[in-house]
Short mmCIF file of C-alpha atoms in Angstrom, two decimals:
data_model
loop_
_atom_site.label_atom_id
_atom_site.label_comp_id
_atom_site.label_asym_id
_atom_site.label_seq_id
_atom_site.Cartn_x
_atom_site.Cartn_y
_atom_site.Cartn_z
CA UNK A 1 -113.67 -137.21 178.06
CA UNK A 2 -116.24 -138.25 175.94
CA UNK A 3 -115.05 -139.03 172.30
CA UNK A 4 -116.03 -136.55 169.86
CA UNK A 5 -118.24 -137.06 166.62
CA UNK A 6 -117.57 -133.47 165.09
CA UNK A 7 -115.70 -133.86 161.83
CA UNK A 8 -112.73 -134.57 161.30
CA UNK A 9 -111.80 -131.35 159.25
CA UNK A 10 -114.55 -129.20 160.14
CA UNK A 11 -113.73 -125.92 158.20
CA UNK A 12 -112.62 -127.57 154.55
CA UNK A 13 -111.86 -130.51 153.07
CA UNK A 14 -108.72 -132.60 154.46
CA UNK A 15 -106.43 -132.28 151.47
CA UNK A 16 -106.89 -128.66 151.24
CA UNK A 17 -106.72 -127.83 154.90
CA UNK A 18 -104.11 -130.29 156.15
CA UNK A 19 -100.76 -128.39 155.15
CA UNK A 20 -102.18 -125.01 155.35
CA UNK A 21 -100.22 -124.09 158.47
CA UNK A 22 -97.23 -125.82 156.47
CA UNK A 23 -93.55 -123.63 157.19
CA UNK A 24 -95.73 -121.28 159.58
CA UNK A 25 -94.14 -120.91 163.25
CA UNK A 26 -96.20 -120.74 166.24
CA UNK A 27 -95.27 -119.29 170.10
CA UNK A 28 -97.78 -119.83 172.69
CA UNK A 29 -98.36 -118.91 176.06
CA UNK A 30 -99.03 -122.23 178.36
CA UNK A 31 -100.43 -125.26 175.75
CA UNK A 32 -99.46 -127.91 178.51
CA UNK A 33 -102.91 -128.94 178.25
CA UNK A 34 -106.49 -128.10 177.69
CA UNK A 35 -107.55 -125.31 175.00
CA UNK A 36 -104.40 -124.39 174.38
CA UNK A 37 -102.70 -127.81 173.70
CA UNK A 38 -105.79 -128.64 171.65
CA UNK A 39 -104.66 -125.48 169.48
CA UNK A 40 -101.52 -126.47 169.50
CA UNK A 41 -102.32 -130.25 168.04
CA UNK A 42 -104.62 -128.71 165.55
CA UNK A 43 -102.02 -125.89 164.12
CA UNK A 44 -99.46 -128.74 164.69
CA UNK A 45 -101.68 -131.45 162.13
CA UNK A 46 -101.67 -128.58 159.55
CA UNK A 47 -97.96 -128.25 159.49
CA UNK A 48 -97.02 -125.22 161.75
CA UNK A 49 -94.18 -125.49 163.99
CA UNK A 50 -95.01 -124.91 167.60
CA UNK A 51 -92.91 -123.57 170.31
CA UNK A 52 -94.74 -123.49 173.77
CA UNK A 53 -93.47 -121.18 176.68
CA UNK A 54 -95.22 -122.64 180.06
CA UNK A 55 -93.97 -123.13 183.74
CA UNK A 56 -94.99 -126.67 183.71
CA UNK A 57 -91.34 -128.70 184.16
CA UNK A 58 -92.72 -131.12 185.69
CA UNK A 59 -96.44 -132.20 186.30
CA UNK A 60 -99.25 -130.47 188.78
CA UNK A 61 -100.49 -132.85 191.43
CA UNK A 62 -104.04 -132.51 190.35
CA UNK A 63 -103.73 -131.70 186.54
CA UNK A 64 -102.11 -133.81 183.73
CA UNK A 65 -99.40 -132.59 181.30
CA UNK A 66 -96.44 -130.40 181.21
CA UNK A 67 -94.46 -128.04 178.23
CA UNK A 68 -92.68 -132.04 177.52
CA UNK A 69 -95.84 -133.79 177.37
CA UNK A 70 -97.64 -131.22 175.37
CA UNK A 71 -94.26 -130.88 173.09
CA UNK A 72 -94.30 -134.98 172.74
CA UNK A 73 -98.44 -134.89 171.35
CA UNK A 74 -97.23 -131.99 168.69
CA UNK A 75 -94.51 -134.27 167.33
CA UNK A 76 -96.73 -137.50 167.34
CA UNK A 77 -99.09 -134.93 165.00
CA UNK A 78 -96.15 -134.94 162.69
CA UNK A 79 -94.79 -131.08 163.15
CA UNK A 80 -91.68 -129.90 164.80
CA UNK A 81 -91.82 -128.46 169.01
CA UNK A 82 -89.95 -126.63 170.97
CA UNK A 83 -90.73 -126.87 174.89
CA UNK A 84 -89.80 -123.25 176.56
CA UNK A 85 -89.63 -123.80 180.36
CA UNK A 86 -90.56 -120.02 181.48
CA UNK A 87 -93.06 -117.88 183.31
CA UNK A 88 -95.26 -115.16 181.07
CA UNK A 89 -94.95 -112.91 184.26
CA UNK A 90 -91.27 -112.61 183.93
CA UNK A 91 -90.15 -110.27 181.08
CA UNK A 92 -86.69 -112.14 180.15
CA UNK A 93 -88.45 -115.36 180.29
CA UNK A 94 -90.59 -113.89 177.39
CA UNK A 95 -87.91 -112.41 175.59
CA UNK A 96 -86.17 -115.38 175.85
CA UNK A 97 -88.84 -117.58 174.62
CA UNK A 98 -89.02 -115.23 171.16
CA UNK A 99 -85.55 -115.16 170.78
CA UNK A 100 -85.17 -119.16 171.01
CA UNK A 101 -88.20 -119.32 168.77
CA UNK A 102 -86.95 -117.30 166.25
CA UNK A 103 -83.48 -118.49 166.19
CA UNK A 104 -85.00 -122.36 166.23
CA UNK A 105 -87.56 -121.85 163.30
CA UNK A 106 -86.45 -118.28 161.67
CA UNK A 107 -89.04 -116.56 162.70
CA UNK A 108 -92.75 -115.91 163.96
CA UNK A 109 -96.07 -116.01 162.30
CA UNK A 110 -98.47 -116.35 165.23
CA UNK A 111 -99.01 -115.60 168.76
CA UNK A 112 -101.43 -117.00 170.79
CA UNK A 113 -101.62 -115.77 174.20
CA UNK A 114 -103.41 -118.76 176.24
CA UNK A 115 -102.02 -118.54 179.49
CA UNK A 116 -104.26 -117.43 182.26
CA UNK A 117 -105.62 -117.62 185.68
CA UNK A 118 -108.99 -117.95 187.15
CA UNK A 119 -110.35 -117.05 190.54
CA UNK A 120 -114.21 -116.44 191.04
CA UNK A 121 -114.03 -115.46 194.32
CA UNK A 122 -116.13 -111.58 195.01
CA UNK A 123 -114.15 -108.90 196.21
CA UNK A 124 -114.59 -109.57 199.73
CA UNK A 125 -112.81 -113.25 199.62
CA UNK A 126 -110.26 -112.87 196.80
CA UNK A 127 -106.68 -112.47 198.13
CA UNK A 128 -104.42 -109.32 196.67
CA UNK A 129 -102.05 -112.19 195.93
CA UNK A 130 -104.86 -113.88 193.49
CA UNK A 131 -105.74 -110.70 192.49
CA UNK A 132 -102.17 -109.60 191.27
CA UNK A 133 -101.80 -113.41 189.93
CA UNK A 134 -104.49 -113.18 187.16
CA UNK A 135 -103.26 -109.39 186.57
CA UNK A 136 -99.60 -110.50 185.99
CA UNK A 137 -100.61 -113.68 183.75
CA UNK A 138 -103.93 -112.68 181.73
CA UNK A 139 -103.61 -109.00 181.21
CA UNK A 140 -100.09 -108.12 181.47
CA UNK A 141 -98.48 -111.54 180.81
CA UNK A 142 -100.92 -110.74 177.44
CA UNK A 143 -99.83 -107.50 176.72
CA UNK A 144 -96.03 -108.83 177.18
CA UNK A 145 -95.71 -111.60 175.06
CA UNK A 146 -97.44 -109.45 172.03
CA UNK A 147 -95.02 -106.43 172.37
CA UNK A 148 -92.51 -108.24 172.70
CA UNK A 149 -93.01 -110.62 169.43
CA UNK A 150 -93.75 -107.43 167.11
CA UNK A 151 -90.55 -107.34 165.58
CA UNK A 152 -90.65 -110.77 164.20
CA UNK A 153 -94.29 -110.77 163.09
CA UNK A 154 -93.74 -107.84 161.04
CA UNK A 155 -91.45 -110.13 158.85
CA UNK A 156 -93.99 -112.51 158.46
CA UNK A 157 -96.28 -112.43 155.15
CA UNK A 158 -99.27 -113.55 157.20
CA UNK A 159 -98.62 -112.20 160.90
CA UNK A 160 -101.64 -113.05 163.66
CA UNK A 161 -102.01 -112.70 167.20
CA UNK A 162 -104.97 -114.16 168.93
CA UNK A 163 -106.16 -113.87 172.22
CA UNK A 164 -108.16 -116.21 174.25
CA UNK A 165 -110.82 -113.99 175.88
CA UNK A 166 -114.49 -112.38 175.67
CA UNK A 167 -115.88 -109.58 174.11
CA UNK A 168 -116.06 -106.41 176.21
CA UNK A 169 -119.20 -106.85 177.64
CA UNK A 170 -119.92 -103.90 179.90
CA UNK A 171 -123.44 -105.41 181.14
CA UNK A 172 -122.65 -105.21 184.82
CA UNK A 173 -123.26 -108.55 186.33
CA UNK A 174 -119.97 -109.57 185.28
CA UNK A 175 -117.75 -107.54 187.39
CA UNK A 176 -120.88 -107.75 189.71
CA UNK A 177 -120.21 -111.68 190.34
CA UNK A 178 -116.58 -111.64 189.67
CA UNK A 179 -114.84 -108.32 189.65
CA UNK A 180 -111.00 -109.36 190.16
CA UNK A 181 -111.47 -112.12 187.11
CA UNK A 182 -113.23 -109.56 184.85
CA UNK A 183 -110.64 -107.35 185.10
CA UNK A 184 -107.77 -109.39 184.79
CA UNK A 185 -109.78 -111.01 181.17
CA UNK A 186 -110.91 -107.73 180.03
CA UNK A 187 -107.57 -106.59 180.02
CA UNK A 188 -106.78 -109.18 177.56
CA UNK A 189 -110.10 -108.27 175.67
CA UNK A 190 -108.64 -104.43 175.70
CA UNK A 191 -104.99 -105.86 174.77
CA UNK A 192 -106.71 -107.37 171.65
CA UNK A 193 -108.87 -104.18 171.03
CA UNK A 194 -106.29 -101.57 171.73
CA UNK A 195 -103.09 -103.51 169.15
CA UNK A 196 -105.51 -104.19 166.35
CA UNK A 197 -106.25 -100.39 165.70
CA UNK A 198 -102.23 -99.91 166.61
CA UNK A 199 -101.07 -102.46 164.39
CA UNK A 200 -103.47 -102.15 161.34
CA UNK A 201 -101.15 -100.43 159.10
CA UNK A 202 -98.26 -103.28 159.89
CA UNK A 203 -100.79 -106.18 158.45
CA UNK A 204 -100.83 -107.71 161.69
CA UNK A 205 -103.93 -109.35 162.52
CA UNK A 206 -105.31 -109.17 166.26
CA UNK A 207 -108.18 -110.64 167.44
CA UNK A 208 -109.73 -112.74 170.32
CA UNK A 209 -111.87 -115.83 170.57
CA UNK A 210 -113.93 -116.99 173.36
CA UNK A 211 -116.05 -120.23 173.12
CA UNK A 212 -120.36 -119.81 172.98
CA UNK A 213 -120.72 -122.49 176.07
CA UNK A 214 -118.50 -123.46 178.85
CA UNK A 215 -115.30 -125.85 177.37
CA UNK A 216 -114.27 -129.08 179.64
CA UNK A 217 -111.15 -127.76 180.86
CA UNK A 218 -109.57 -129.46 184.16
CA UNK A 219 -109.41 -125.90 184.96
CA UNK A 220 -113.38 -126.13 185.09
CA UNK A 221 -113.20 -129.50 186.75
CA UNK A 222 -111.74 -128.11 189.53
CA UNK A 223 -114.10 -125.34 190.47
CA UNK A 224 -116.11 -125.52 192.99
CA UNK A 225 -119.16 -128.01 191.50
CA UNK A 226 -116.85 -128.28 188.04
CA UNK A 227 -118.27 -131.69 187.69
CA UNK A 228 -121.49 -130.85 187.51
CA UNK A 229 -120.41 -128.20 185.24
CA UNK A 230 -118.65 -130.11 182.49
CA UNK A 231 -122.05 -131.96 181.93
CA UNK A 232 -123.25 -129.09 179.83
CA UNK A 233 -119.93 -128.32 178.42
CA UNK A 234 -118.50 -129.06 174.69
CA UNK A 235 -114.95 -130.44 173.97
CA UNK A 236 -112.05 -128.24 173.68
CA UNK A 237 -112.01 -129.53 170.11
CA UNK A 238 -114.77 -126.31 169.13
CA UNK A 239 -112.22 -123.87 169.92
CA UNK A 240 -109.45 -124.87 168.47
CA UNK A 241 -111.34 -125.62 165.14
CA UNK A 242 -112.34 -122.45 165.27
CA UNK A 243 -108.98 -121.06 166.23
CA UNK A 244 -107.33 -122.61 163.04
CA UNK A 245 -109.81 -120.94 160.80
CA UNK A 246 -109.41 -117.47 161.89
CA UNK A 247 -105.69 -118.25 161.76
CA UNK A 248 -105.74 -119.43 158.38
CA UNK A 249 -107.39 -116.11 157.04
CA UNK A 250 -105.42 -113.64 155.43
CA UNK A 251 -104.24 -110.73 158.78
CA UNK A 252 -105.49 -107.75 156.39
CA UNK A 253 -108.79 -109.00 156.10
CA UNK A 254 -109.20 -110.23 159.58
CA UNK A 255 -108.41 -108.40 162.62
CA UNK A 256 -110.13 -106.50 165.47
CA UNK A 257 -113.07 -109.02 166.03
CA UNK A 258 -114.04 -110.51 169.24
CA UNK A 259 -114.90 -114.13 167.91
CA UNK A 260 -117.12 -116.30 169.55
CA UNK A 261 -116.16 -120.23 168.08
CA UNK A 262 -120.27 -120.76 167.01
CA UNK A 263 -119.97 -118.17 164.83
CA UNK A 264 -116.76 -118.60 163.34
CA UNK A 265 -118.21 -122.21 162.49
CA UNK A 266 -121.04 -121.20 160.91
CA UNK A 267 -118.69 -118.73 158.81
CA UNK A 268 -116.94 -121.92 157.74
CA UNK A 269 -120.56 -123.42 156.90
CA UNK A 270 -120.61 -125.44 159.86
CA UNK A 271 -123.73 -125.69 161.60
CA UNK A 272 -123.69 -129.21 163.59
CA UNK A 273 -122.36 -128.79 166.78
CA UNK A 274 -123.72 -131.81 168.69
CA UNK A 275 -120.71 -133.87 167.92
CA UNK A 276 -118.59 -131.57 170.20
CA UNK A 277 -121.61 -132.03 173.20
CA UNK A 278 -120.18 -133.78 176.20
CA UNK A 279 -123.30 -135.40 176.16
CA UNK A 280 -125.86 -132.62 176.85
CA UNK A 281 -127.95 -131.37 174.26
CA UNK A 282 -127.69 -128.41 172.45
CA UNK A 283 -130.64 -126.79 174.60
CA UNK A 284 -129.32 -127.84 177.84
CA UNK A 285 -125.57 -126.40 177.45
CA UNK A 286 -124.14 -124.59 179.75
CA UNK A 287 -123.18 -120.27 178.17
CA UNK A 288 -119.94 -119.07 178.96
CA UNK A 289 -119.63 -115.99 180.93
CA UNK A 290 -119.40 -112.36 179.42
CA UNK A 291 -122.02 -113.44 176.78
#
């Protein structure tokens, strides 16, 4: 990866931003690696405690990091970890991840559900076993780890869950090109819709974010022609920027929204985004879907 030039504190100035997470606790779904680890290190550099719940004991033959790994970066950032070996599908895994969460930092303040699963094969190709896959993790595993962490973000002062997935875009080439996928995100998308109206009298923010071009991901690398890809992609570093600032706003002001991390940014009076490029220019980047 190439390094990044964005700034260094991109949404404030370092000694007002660098605590602001300070005494906050975190549970996330996966975080071994990619967008969600890079969330994790930047929640992790402003003082929040991070507990990640992930499958990955031990490492993936093709992809780098497990829950230890990931758990080892958060404390090198200076914040405390806790590594949850578990499965979102599995709903005592997920209970027990909350309870040892809670019992290990007193508590919740945000959720981030992370964890998903990607196959862009059309309807004719995918298997029922992919299909139920991304159902189980995205949508479900989603759903899960949110319900089940209610209790203990309606204790906190400043409660947030945020979702990584896309606004509900109902133009039709989506579940045209990928039907199975689009499902299994927009179930997340209607996870995030659905608990923000639910919740809005509990002061619990809900809201998703979904990044304006693709994000060099190994889970991008290893499509089919990801190389090519990740040429006009930015660094996960855009997302979890943005992430930070949408957690760092107060939950009755902020909740609902389908964020894309541009705009959330430019909110923050950013504007400069070459300095997250992989290389490509700003005209040459490569969208996300569901935009």
């Amino acid at each position: 990866m190439s390094e990044s030039t964005a700034p260094q504190n991109p949404v404030g100035d370092a000694g007002e931003t660098s605590r602001r997470f300070a005494g906050r606790t975190v549970l996330m779904s996966g975080g071994s690696r990619g967008i969600g680890l890079a969330i994790a290190l930047q929640l992790a550099a402003g003082g929040a405690n991070i507990a990640l719940l992930a499958k990955t004991a031990t490492a993936h033959p093709s992809l780098e990091g497990t829950v230890y790994t990931a758990a080892e970066q958060i404390r090198a950032a200076g914040a405390k970890a806790l590594p949850i070996v578990g499965d979102v599908r599995n709903d005592e895994d997920v209970q027990g991840a909350v309870d040892a969460t809670v019992a290990e930092f007193g508590g919740i303040d945000i959720v981030v559900n992370n964890a998903s699963a990607i196959d862009l094969s059309t309807t004719d190709a995918v298997s029922m076993k992919r299909y139920d896959l991304m159902q189980d993790i995205n949508a479900r595993g989603t759903f899960l780890l949110s319900k089940l962490s209610l209790d203990a973000l309606r204790a906190s002062d400043n409660a947030h869950i945020l979702t990584l997935s896309p606004p509900l875009n109902l133009d039709p080439q989506w579940a045209g090109a990928n039907l199975a996928y689009t499902m299994a995100k927009y179930g997340m998308s209607l996870t995030t819709l659905g608990l923000a109206e639910e919740l809005r009298g509990d002061g619990i923010a809900v809201n998703s974010l979904w990044p304006a071009t693709i994000i060099n991901t190994a889970a991008i690398r290893n499509l089919p022609g990801g190389e090519k890809i990740i040429a006009g992609a930015r660094q996960d570093t855009i997302v979890s920027d943005a992430a930070a600032a949408i957690l760092a706003r107060p939950a009755a002001e902020c909740t609902g929204n389908f964020f894309i991390d541009e705009d959330v940014l430019r909110e923050e009076g950013i504007s400069d985004f070459t300095g997250y490029s992989m290389g490509a220019p700003e005209d040459r980047l490569v969208p996300d879907m569901f935009l």
